[in-house]
XYZ file of C-alpha atoms in Angstrom:
661
model
C -7.433 -3.726 17.534
C -10.759 -2.307 18.520
C -13.151 -4.061 20.902
C -15.572 -4.879 18.090
C -13.351 -7.762 16.921
C -14.626 -11.092 18.178
C -12.086 -13.363 19.803
C -11.449 -16.870 18.557
C -13.641 -19.689 19.810
C -10.426 -21.658 20.417
C -9.628 -25.291 19.724
C -12.563 -27.680 19.569
C -12.840 -31.422 20.332
C -12.091 -33.516 17.264
C -10.579 -30.576 15.418
C -8.355 -31.413 12.459
C -5.122 -29.489 11.998
C -3.766 -28.757 8.563
C -0.986 -27.242 6.508
C -0.672 -26.326 2.841
C 1.814 -28.060 0.554
C 3.184 -25.477 -1.874
C 5.326 -25.603 -5.002
C 9.091 -25.405 -4.675
C 9.607 -24.248 -8.269
C 8.447 -21.035 -9.907
C 7.324 -22.520 -13.236
C 6.737 -25.991 -14.634
C 4.359 -28.913 -14.605
C 3.243 -31.383 -11.935
C 3.872 -34.880 -13.263
C 3.122 -36.936 -10.175
C 2.313 -36.467 -6.495
C 3.122 -39.347 -4.144
C 1.356 -39.218 -0.787
C 2.477 -41.516 2.058
C 0.026 -44.058 3.402
C -2.495 -42.264 5.595
C -4.912 -43.748 8.090
C -8.453 -42.537 8.719
C -7.233 -39.746 10.985
C -5.825 -37.844 8.002
C -7.482 -35.944 5.199
C -6.158 -34.485 1.948
C -7.676 -31.613 -0.008
C -6.784 -31.039 -3.672
C -8.321 -29.262 -6.635
C -10.479 -32.367 -7.242
C -12.246 -31.780 -3.912
C -13.546 -28.343 -4.882
C -17.305 -28.497 -5.576
C -17.548 -24.851 -6.598
C -15.213 -22.333 -8.189
C -11.571 -23.294 -8.668
C -10.513 -19.647 -8.468
C -10.681 -16.645 -6.187
C -12.183 -13.685 -8.002
C -10.909 -10.166 -7.272
C -12.593 -7.710 -9.615
C -11.608 -8.952 -13.095
C -8.613 -10.974 -11.848
C -8.493 -14.553 -10.581
C -6.139 -16.618 -8.416
C -6.322 -20.410 -8.490
C -6.999 -22.062 -5.136
C -4.759 -25.032 -6.004
C -2.395 -25.722 -8.868
C -3.612 -28.827 -10.688
C -1.139 -29.451 -13.512
C 0.745 -26.198 -14.124
C 2.842 -24.239 -11.620
C 2.467 -20.489 -12.129
C 4.566 -19.128 -9.272
C 6.885 -20.138 -6.466
C 4.937 -21.132 -3.359
C 1.672 -21.839 -5.197
C -0.607 -24.111 -3.103
C -0.906 -27.620 -4.564
C -2.805 -29.435 -1.820
C -3.555 -29.376 1.908
C -3.051 -32.114 4.479
C -5.090 -32.365 7.685
C -4.682 -34.648 10.673
C -5.268 -35.033 14.422
C -2.467 -32.661 15.452
C -0.067 -30.256 13.796
C 3.059 -32.292 14.631
C 1.905 -35.493 12.930
C 0.659 -33.504 9.948
C 4.051 -31.868 9.509
C 5.778 -35.257 9.697
C 3.470 -36.755 7.058
C 3.789 -33.672 4.847
C 7.569 -34.114 4.689
C 7.009 -37.490 3.036
C 4.863 -36.060 0.246
C 6.866 -36.219 -2.982
C 6.071 -34.072 -5.989
C 7.662 -34.835 -9.339
C 7.964 -31.752 -11.523
C 8.803 -31.234 -15.141
C 10.782 -28.051 -15.549
C 9.793 -25.906 -18.526
C 12.954 -26.525 -20.566
C 12.107 -25.699 -24.169
C 8.605 -24.829 -22.972
C 10.022 -21.969 -20.878
C 9.545 -19.480 -23.687
C 5.963 -20.652 -24.101
C 5.304 -20.164 -20.389
C 6.902 -16.716 -20.473
C 4.799 -15.854 -23.508
C 1.665 -16.923 -21.645
C 2.699 -14.750 -18.717
C 3.315 -11.784 -21.009
C -0.140 -12.234 -22.527
C -1.582 -11.585 -19.074
C 0.251 -8.260 -18.739
C -2.024 -5.239 -18.576
C -1.265 -1.900 -20.204
C -2.712 1.539 -19.463
C -1.981 5.003 -20.786
C -3.033 8.631 -20.526
C -1.820 11.804 -22.227
C -2.548 15.390 -23.108
C -1.209 17.669 -25.823
C 0.734 16.559 -28.892
C 3.784 14.875 -27.412
C 5.639 14.312 -30.714
C 5.185 17.868 -31.955
C 6.213 19.364 -28.622
C 9.293 17.138 -28.390
C 10.390 18.260 -31.848
C 10.437 21.842 -30.550
C 12.613 21.058 -27.524
C 16.230 22.160 -27.140
C 17.369 19.566 -24.567
C 16.103 16.928 -22.189
C 16.690 15.439 -18.743
C 16.037 11.756 -18.201
C 16.144 9.483 -15.196
C 15.253 5.957 -14.114
C 13.799 5.387 -10.661
C 13.539 1.834 -9.390
C 11.834 0.735 -6.177
C 12.917 -2.845 -5.625
C 10.613 -5.765 -4.977
C 10.954 -6.720 -1.316
C 9.806 -9.727 0.674
C 8.469 -9.871 4.218
C 8.158 -13.092 6.207
C 5.715 -13.072 9.151
C 7.237 -13.782 12.539
C 4.346 -16.021 13.587
C 1.942 -18.545 12.136
C -1.538 -17.442 11.123
C -4.569 -19.683 11.122
C -7.972 -20.185 9.559
C -10.547 -22.038 11.670
C -13.754 -23.410 10.196
C -16.616 -25.365 11.698
C -20.132 -26.378 10.687
C -23.178 -25.566 12.800
C -26.408 -26.863 11.313
C -26.332 -25.441 7.774
C -23.930 -22.633 8.563
C -20.212 -22.658 7.837
C -18.372 -20.385 10.251
C -14.886 -19.079 9.516
C -12.514 -17.476 12.006
C -9.611 -15.677 10.361
C -7.623 -12.457 10.516
C -8.709 -10.490 7.469
C -8.759 -6.966 6.106
C -11.776 -7.791 3.936
C -14.197 -10.126 5.765
C -16.948 -9.863 3.165
C -14.572 -10.940 0.410
C -13.639 -13.961 2.528
C -17.343 -14.775 2.861
C -17.921 -14.512 -0.901
C -14.873 -16.618 -1.758
C -15.723 -19.373 0.738
C -19.285 -19.521 -0.586
C -18.115 -19.691 -4.209
C -15.408 -22.300 -3.643
C -17.536 -24.527 -1.399
C -20.632 -24.142 -3.559
C -22.716 -22.842 -0.668
C -25.291 -20.029 -0.516
C -23.595 -16.896 0.713
C -26.078 -16.514 3.579
C -24.845 -19.849 4.976
C -21.280 -18.546 5.398
C -20.380 -16.413 8.420
C -16.941 -14.868 8.829
C -15.753 -13.934 12.311
C -12.839 -11.487 11.891
C -9.890 -12.050 14.214
C -7.414 -9.476 15.562
C -4.419 -8.668 13.400
C -1.664 -6.153 12.942
C -0.191 -5.411 9.543
C 1.805 -2.794 7.698
C 2.092 -4.970 4.581
C -1.600 -5.702 3.875
C -0.919 -9.449 3.830
C -4.427 -10.101 5.180
C -6.067 -8.661 2.077
C -6.035 -11.625 -0.351
C -4.201 -14.379 1.546
C -7.012 -14.607 4.086
C -9.566 -15.431 1.402
C -7.309 -18.119 -0.075
C -6.579 -19.944 3.181
C -10.120 -19.547 4.502
C -11.391 -21.277 1.361
C -8.946 -24.181 1.812
C -9.909 -24.602 5.471
C -13.594 -24.441 4.599
C -13.196 -27.199 1.996
C -11.682 -29.435 4.671
C -14.438 -28.663 7.178
C -17.126 -29.500 4.630
C -15.424 -32.716 3.506
C -14.595 -33.954 7.020
C -17.735 -32.576 8.662
C -15.498 -31.630 11.562
C -13.942 -28.403 12.820
C -10.550 -27.661 11.275
C -7.643 -25.316 11.829
C -5.312 -24.528 8.942
C -1.968 -23.067 10.002
C 0.035 -21.031 7.511
C 2.920 -18.612 7.255
C 3.003 -16.945 3.859
C 5.719 -14.628 2.643
C 4.446 -11.252 1.443
C 5.911 -9.280 -1.413
C 5.998 -5.603 -2.217
C 5.678 -4.870 -5.960
C 8.707 -3.636 -7.886
C 8.354 -0.313 -9.690
C 10.594 0.905 -12.517
C 9.764 4.438 -13.628
C 11.529 6.107 -16.549
C 11.023 9.845 -17.003
C 12.255 12.015 -19.868
C 11.532 15.733 -19.606
C 12.001 17.914 -22.676
C 13.087 21.522 -22.180
C 13.023 24.638 -24.320
C 16.055 26.854 -24.904
C 15.525 28.582 -21.552
C 15.376 25.283 -19.629
C 11.605 25.463 -19.127
C 9.937 22.014 -19.131
C 7.527 21.700 -22.066
C 6.863 17.956 -22.403
C 7.399 14.760 -20.472
C 7.356 11.100 -21.439
C 6.876 8.641 -18.550
C 6.932 4.853 -18.765
C 6.234 2.584 -15.800
C 6.797 -1.135 -15.329
C 5.222 -2.743 -12.261
C 6.001 -6.318 -11.245
C 3.001 -7.493 -9.225
C 3.871 -11.166 -9.315
C 1.701 -13.911 -10.778
C -1.522 -11.877 -10.756
C -1.666 -8.104 -11.435
C -4.317 -7.273 -8.833
C -6.196 -3.956 -8.881
C -4.093 -2.889 -11.880
C -6.518 -0.251 -13.187
C -6.750 1.293 -9.734
C -2.963 1.122 -9.454
C -2.700 3.128 -12.681
C -5.060 5.798 -11.347
C -3.161 5.999 -8.058
C 0.185 6.280 -9.814
C -1.035 8.976 -12.209
C -1.961 11.104 -9.192
C 1.689 10.995 -8.142
C 3.337 10.938 -11.574
C 1.728 14.108 -12.930
C 4.089 16.887 -11.816
C 3.203 20.205 -10.212
C 4.893 22.149 -13.034
C 2.939 22.944 -16.230
C 3.580 21.019 -19.444
C 2.328 21.467 -22.976
C 2.255 17.696 -23.446
C 2.507 14.619 -21.252
C 2.442 10.887 -21.930
C 2.179 8.200 -19.236
C 2.308 4.514 -20.134
C 2.106 1.784 -17.511
C 2.500 -1.957 -17.861
C 1.428 -4.224 -15.013
C 3.670 -7.204 -15.674
C 3.073 -10.798 -14.625
C 6.026 -12.744 -13.220
C 6.685 -16.111 -11.595
C 6.543 -14.703 -8.068
C 3.733 -14.829 -5.520
C 1.055 -12.169 -6.053
C 2.234 -8.956 -4.425
C 0.491 -7.343 -1.468
C -0.498 -3.674 -1.278
C 2.174 -2.917 1.338
C 0.431 0.286 2.330
C -0.373 1.775 -1.059
C -0.965 1.113 -4.744
C 2.012 2.854 -6.297
C 1.418 6.421 -5.098
C 4.569 6.487 -2.959
C 6.740 5.153 -5.802
C 5.215 7.755 -8.117
C 5.915 10.593 -5.667
C 9.447 9.254 -5.218
C 10.134 9.428 -8.959
C 8.450 12.806 -9.451
C 10.219 14.635 -6.639
C 13.604 13.016 -7.272
C 13.261 13.979 -10.940
C 12.451 17.575 -10.004
C 15.730 17.745 -8.099
C 17.501 16.457 -11.227
C 15.782 19.158 -13.305
C 16.947 21.782 -10.818
C 20.511 20.504 -11.051
C 20.388 20.631 -14.845
C 19.137 24.226 -14.656
C 21.861 25.014 -12.084
C 19.216 26.160 -9.618
C 18.684 25.467 -5.939
C 15.986 22.697 -5.853
C 13.786 24.883 -3.640
C 14.119 27.881 -5.972
C 13.252 25.671 -8.957
C 10.078 24.477 -7.265
C 9.055 27.991 -6.238
C 9.629 29.158 -9.801
C 7.794 26.423 -11.689
C 5.190 24.903 -9.366
C 1.747 26.244 -10.186
C -1.893 25.183 -10.150
C -2.299 22.681 -12.974
C -5.682 21.995 -14.547
C -4.588 18.601 -15.883
C -3.284 17.476 -12.501
C -6.438 18.741 -10.810
C -8.485 16.397 -13.008
C -6.670 13.522 -11.330
C -6.159 14.869 -7.810
C -7.695 18.007 -6.323
C -5.169 19.561 -3.964
C -5.105 22.488 -1.593
C -3.894 25.735 -3.245
C -0.332 25.575 -4.575
C 0.361 28.857 -2.758
C 0.158 26.947 0.534
C 2.770 24.484 -0.735
C 5.104 27.338 -1.652
C 4.684 28.831 1.814
C 5.680 25.502 3.344
C 8.731 25.227 1.077
C 9.947 28.643 2.182
C 9.318 27.835 5.844
C 11.101 24.473 5.891
C 14.021 25.830 3.853
C 14.431 28.669 6.319
C 14.232 26.310 9.293
C 16.805 23.882 7.839
C 19.066 26.535 6.264
C 18.627 24.504 3.099
C 20.175 26.994 0.679
C 23.482 27.133 2.560
C 23.737 23.394 3.165
C 22.823 22.589 -0.432
C 25.373 25.057 -1.819
C 28.172 23.725 0.400
C 27.479 20.055 -0.337
C 27.069 20.782 -4.039
C 30.421 22.560 -4.228
C 32.124 19.739 -2.362
C 30.454 17.208 -4.610
C 31.641 18.873 -7.797
C 35.146 19.417 -6.462
C 35.875 15.772 -5.687
C 37.259 12.971 -7.729
C 34.913 9.981 -7.586
C 37.370 7.728 -5.757
C 38.240 10.458 -3.257
C 34.658 10.851 -2.224
C 35.236 10.050 1.452
C 38.340 12.179 2.025
C 36.295 15.147 3.198
C 32.531 15.235 3.473
C 30.203 12.668 2.001
C 27.011 14.423 2.915
C 23.906 15.350 1.020
C 20.695 17.258 1.587
C 17.465 17.167 -0.383
C 13.988 18.654 -0.489
C 10.762 16.910 -1.455
C 7.054 17.674 -1.241
C 3.725 16.057 -2.049
C -0.024 16.178 -1.632
C -1.557 13.689 0.788
C -3.848 11.026 -0.626
C -5.668 7.949 0.618
C -8.492 5.665 -0.396
C -9.657 4.259 -3.714
C -10.271 6.495 -6.718
C -13.785 7.603 -7.602
C -13.576 5.182 -10.565
C -13.214 2.138 -8.306
C -16.200 -0.042 -9.291
C -17.188 -1.330 -5.832
C -17.625 1.966 -3.993
C -21.414 1.797 -4.224
C -21.318 -1.521 -2.313
C -19.226 -0.248 0.604
C -21.008 1.624 3.380
C -21.272 2.354 7.103
C -24.200 3.254 9.331
C -24.812 5.299 12.466
C -27.750 4.743 14.777
C -28.889 7.215 17.431
C -30.673 5.463 20.295
C -32.142 6.571 23.601
C -29.925 8.391 26.100
C -27.807 9.785 23.236
C -26.269 6.397 22.555
C -24.617 6.249 19.109
C -23.773 2.939 17.416
C -21.320 2.776 14.505
C -21.596 -0.202 12.174
C -18.589 -0.858 9.925
C -16.619 -3.922 8.899
C -13.374 -1.953 9.166
C -11.209 -3.016 12.096
C -10.000 0.333 13.401
C -6.903 0.762 15.500
C -7.335 2.572 18.804
C -6.105 5.776 17.135
C -8.615 5.501 14.280
C -11.454 4.608 16.660
C -10.599 7.666 18.747
C -10.738 9.770 15.581
C -14.182 8.402 14.692
C -15.429 9.197 18.179
C -14.117 12.760 18.006
C -16.026 13.328 14.770
C -19.266 12.028 16.325
C -18.737 14.048 19.512
C -18.098 17.216 17.516
C -21.158 16.784 15.308
C -23.651 15.160 17.703
C -22.629 16.607 21.066
C -22.678 13.216 22.782
C -20.257 11.757 25.322
C -17.378 9.496 24.314
C -18.673 6.683 26.529
C -21.977 6.610 24.666
C -20.339 5.744 21.314
C -19.918 2.044 20.531
C -19.104 -0.170 17.570
C -21.264 -3.042 16.419
C -19.767 -6.175 17.923
C -20.184 -9.104 15.591
C -19.478 -11.102 12.470
C -20.547 -10.700 8.846
C -24.139 -11.489 9.766
C -24.269 -8.309 11.859
C -21.714 -6.022 10.219
C -22.064 -3.788 7.186
C -19.661 -4.318 4.283
C -17.381 -1.278 4.388
C -14.864 -2.725 1.943
C -11.244 -3.688 2.539
C -9.290 -1.922 5.265
C -6.521 -0.728 2.955
C -5.206 2.562 1.549
C -6.268 4.211 4.818
C -9.919 4.111 3.738
C -10.862 3.865 7.418
C -9.528 7.386 8.015
C -10.403 9.666 5.119
C -13.440 8.125 3.435
C -14.927 6.646 6.581
C -14.446 9.969 8.343
C -16.392 11.679 5.564
C -19.127 9.038 5.781
C -19.408 9.445 9.552
C -19.822 13.200 9.107
C -22.508 12.607 6.462
C -24.390 10.199 8.745
C -24.183 12.661 11.639
C -25.579 15.482 9.517
C -28.421 13.297 8.261
C -29.304 12.220 11.813
C -29.207 15.819 13.078
C -31.870 16.765 10.527
C -34.170 14.073 11.919
C -33.219 14.454 15.568
C -36.002 15.681 17.871
C -38.460 15.113 15.001
C -38.466 11.378 14.314
C -38.835 8.674 16.986
C -35.742 6.840 18.156
C -33.829 4.902 17.049
C -32.738 6.975 14.054
C -30.499 5.121 11.627
C -28.611 6.485 8.633
C -26.518 4.461 6.203
C -24.104 6.084 3.742
C -22.182 4.399 0.917
C -18.727 5.441 -0.205
C -20.194 6.369 -3.576
C -22.442 8.952 -1.921
C -19.410 10.841 -0.586
C -17.174 10.068 -3.586
C -19.281 10.472 -6.740
C -17.856 8.900 -9.867
C -16.053 11.387 -12.075
C -13.372 14.043 -11.944
C -11.248 14.440 -9.893
C -10.333 10.864 -9.126
C -8.836 11.823 -5.751
C -8.989 14.670 -3.261
C -6.093 15.739 -1.082
C -6.421 17.153 2.409
C -2.876 18.342 3.004
C 0.450 19.508 1.575
C 3.709 18.216 2.997
C 7.314 19.373 2.602
C 10.447 17.887 4.105
C 14.197 18.326 4.000
C 16.482 15.389 4.764
C 20.219 15.551 5.477
C 22.375 12.419 5.449
C 25.955 11.216 5.539
C 27.660 8.136 4.111
C 29.856 6.452 6.711
C 33.395 6.262 5.299
C 34.138 2.942 7.019
C 30.911 0.941 6.803
C 29.479 2.616 3.660
C 26.154 2.793 5.468
C 23.789 5.693 4.938
C 23.169 7.621 8.153
C 20.345 10.156 8.366
C 21.398 13.185 10.408
C 18.335 15.435 10.354
C 14.777 15.554 8.998
C 12.732 18.754 8.914
C 9.057 18.244 8.063
C 6.131 20.666 7.775
C 2.593 19.550 7.009
C -0.476 21.713 6.484
C -3.811 19.921 6.937
C -7.196 21.276 5.960
C -8.382 19.530 9.123
C -6.038 18.102 11.755
C -8.295 16.531 14.372
C -5.475 15.652 16.758
C -2.121 17.307 16.088
C -0.347 15.311 18.770
C -1.535 11.978 17.362
C -0.676 13.119 13.837
C 2.821 14.091 14.926
C 3.366 10.658 16.471
C 2.048 8.937 13.326
C 4.265 11.068 11.072
C 7.339 10.363 13.177
C 6.567 6.642 13.047
C 6.198 6.770 9.246
C 9.456 8.698 8.816
C 11.410 6.264 10.994
C 9.919 3.109 9.456
C 10.469 4.344 5.886
C 14.078 5.303 6.546
C 14.686 1.839 7.994
C 12.824 0.084 5.173
C 15.191 1.705 2.702
C 18.296 0.589 4.593
C 19.346 3.951 6.020
C 20.316 4.270 9.665
C 19.063 6.463 12.467
C 21.084 7.279 15.560
C 19.504 7.337 19.002
C 22.712 7.909 20.960
C 22.757 11.057 23.057
C 24.718 13.812 21.357
C 24.612 12.214 17.907
C 20.951 11.255 17.696
C 19.052 11.821 14.471
C 16.884 14.904 14.827
C 13.352 14.777 13.450
C 11.525 18.107 13.572
C 7.833 17.943 12.665
C 5.452 20.879 12.537
C 1.763 20.410 11.751
C -0.547 23.243 10.773
C -4.307 22.885 11.178
C -6.252 25.095 8.777
C -9.374 24.413 10.837
C -11.698 23.582 7.965
C -14.824 21.499 8.569
C -13.780 18.582 6.390
C -12.873 14.973 7.011
C -9.382 14.171 8.318
C -6.507 13.088 6.082
C -3.753 10.533 6.450
C -0.111 11.508 6.021
C 1.247 8.019 5.385
C 1.537 7.547 1.603
C 2.770 11.011 0.626
C 5.178 11.208 3.553
C 6.679 7.853 2.631
C 7.152 8.978 -0.981
C 8.774 12.215 0.170
C 11.255 10.325 2.355
C 12.140 8.036 -0.566
C 12.712 10.980 -2.917
C 14.782 12.899 -0.377
C 16.917 9.831 0.408
C 17.550 9.285 -3.290
C 18.441 12.903 -4.105
C 20.541 13.505 -0.982
C 22.468 10.287 -1.544
C 23.039 11.196 -5.202
C 24.526 14.480 -4.017
C 26.682 12.794 -1.375
C 28.049 10.212 -3.823
C 28.298 12.576 -6.807
C 26.534 9.890 -8.793
C 23.004 9.535 -10.121
C 21.320 6.559 -8.491
C 18.787 4.227 -10.048
C 17.513 2.012 -7.251
C 16.144 2.200 -3.743
C 17.021 0.867 -1.253
C 20.772 1.459 -1.636
C 23.128 -0.977 0.098
C 26.856 -0.859 0.776
C 27.420 -3.149 -2.218
C 25.493 -0.697 -4.410
C 27.720 2.149 -3.218
C 30.867 0.150 -4.009
C 29.533 -0.611 -7.498
C 28.807 3.080 -8.069
C 32.333 4.042 -7.041
C 33.873 1.377 -9.273
C 31.886 2.615 -12.247
C 33.376 6.057 -11.657
C 36.924 4.784 -12.242
């Protein structure tokens, strides 16, 4: 992480060490908790010890700090135990007995209560029923992105200690100012008396978004009650939401799409966090690039008995792109057209889509499709694999080739929508001091790559040296609230804000006395209204794979990728980031890459910089969705069977073959 992150103060004399005792059932009631005899060295924290709020507030949603009588999800915190050292605490914790009452006949009541917390959203245009009645045929598909769990390899910690009136918290967090607010609310303290010192972290799952606030609050309660420094150790499993997307496209007599009905079910666990924003993000990916007379999108954010899901890099945009592009390939197959030809024929600028996401011209996307298809010889490969697919009996699928190739494309997107209610509260500042020294103040914790990008923007606009640019080094008493470091906000939006600050300073430079300080909120660069999102690049890729006849494992042979950015600040760094995203996504979805000489998987990436004076864009979300769609479509071609779920395992392949008997 960047140098601005303060390092931990370390262990302190008299520090208490603690762990959280969590539920071992996913639903039920706590009848009795038996705690072993504890001497004065130990301390317990339960819901009864909370002087302030019993819940963590995240927009309109809440998460209970501790379960008191009812268990809502597996792993829900019930209490915390602190003692002189972690070993003795763990020993004592093993002797804590919790007597549960399973739901039994009350199960339906609990499920009904969960269902009542589901959230539904919808959007549409045109008259869907009338248009459907005029259709001649339809193509439908179900696209399921499974819920996945991730267990951290190491323990995390929250340290808290009192100094005079102040309560200081050391914790790895993607949203330090939310941690501060939660600790103040739960402990019943004025917010100015709580200081959060962010600690270094690395995440690709966004597990430090909400978990940090929860465990910081528990540690803070112990510090206040014991009046001693405490360290709470925890290792919490993170979950990726499950997405089930059903699409039904209605066609006229000439196979032109005229209407589409889309329904989405998202399992976010016990609390559907950021559900309205999730709907906006998914709509940006669900609305296709082909014109429709009518469209209906309905989304239900469902509550389940699992831990609240983490962002895991996005809020549904990748799953939406996956379903959209995989469905386009199915439409092309139904029309008996090459998937690239179908896209070139039907993709066009769409006023309804542009109200959700403003993209670069569709003509640029078509240019990229033609270029990547030429580079990969897509037409020939697709024709050969398609003929082989149609000429095989399902159970003879591995006698010859079991290969597939697929095309997918998408517009890049990052950051919250312009409707996100907190954008006016998130900001950064730049200060120009003597000797051309520039200070950036932001609560984001940039990686070295992102920090380098920020510096390049300042150097380009202000003409200062790289060594004269520094970040504010401090805690929440010195930092500005820039919002959570998620959805790649620290690249696109923060880049735009840095440019705005630079331009404002340049107008005052050589006129006003130093220091000159400018502060810009996200809302100032992302006014509320239409479009909800803006895209800074188009991406197209072709993926070729093979199913191993012996192991039934999916092996990726070649990936061709072309990306056109309105502004590519560092093409080399972008290429490395894109390659990393391609490799990690392929692995996440259980496909294999070869690195053996002579048979290694080839990944060809070309990045075009249009050289426009705009903020940089991130390739992550769209590129991940494109890989998912291409994996799905290429594997469907290789197996001669329409898939439903990603990732696909060997057992899934066997089940598909058995169903073909």
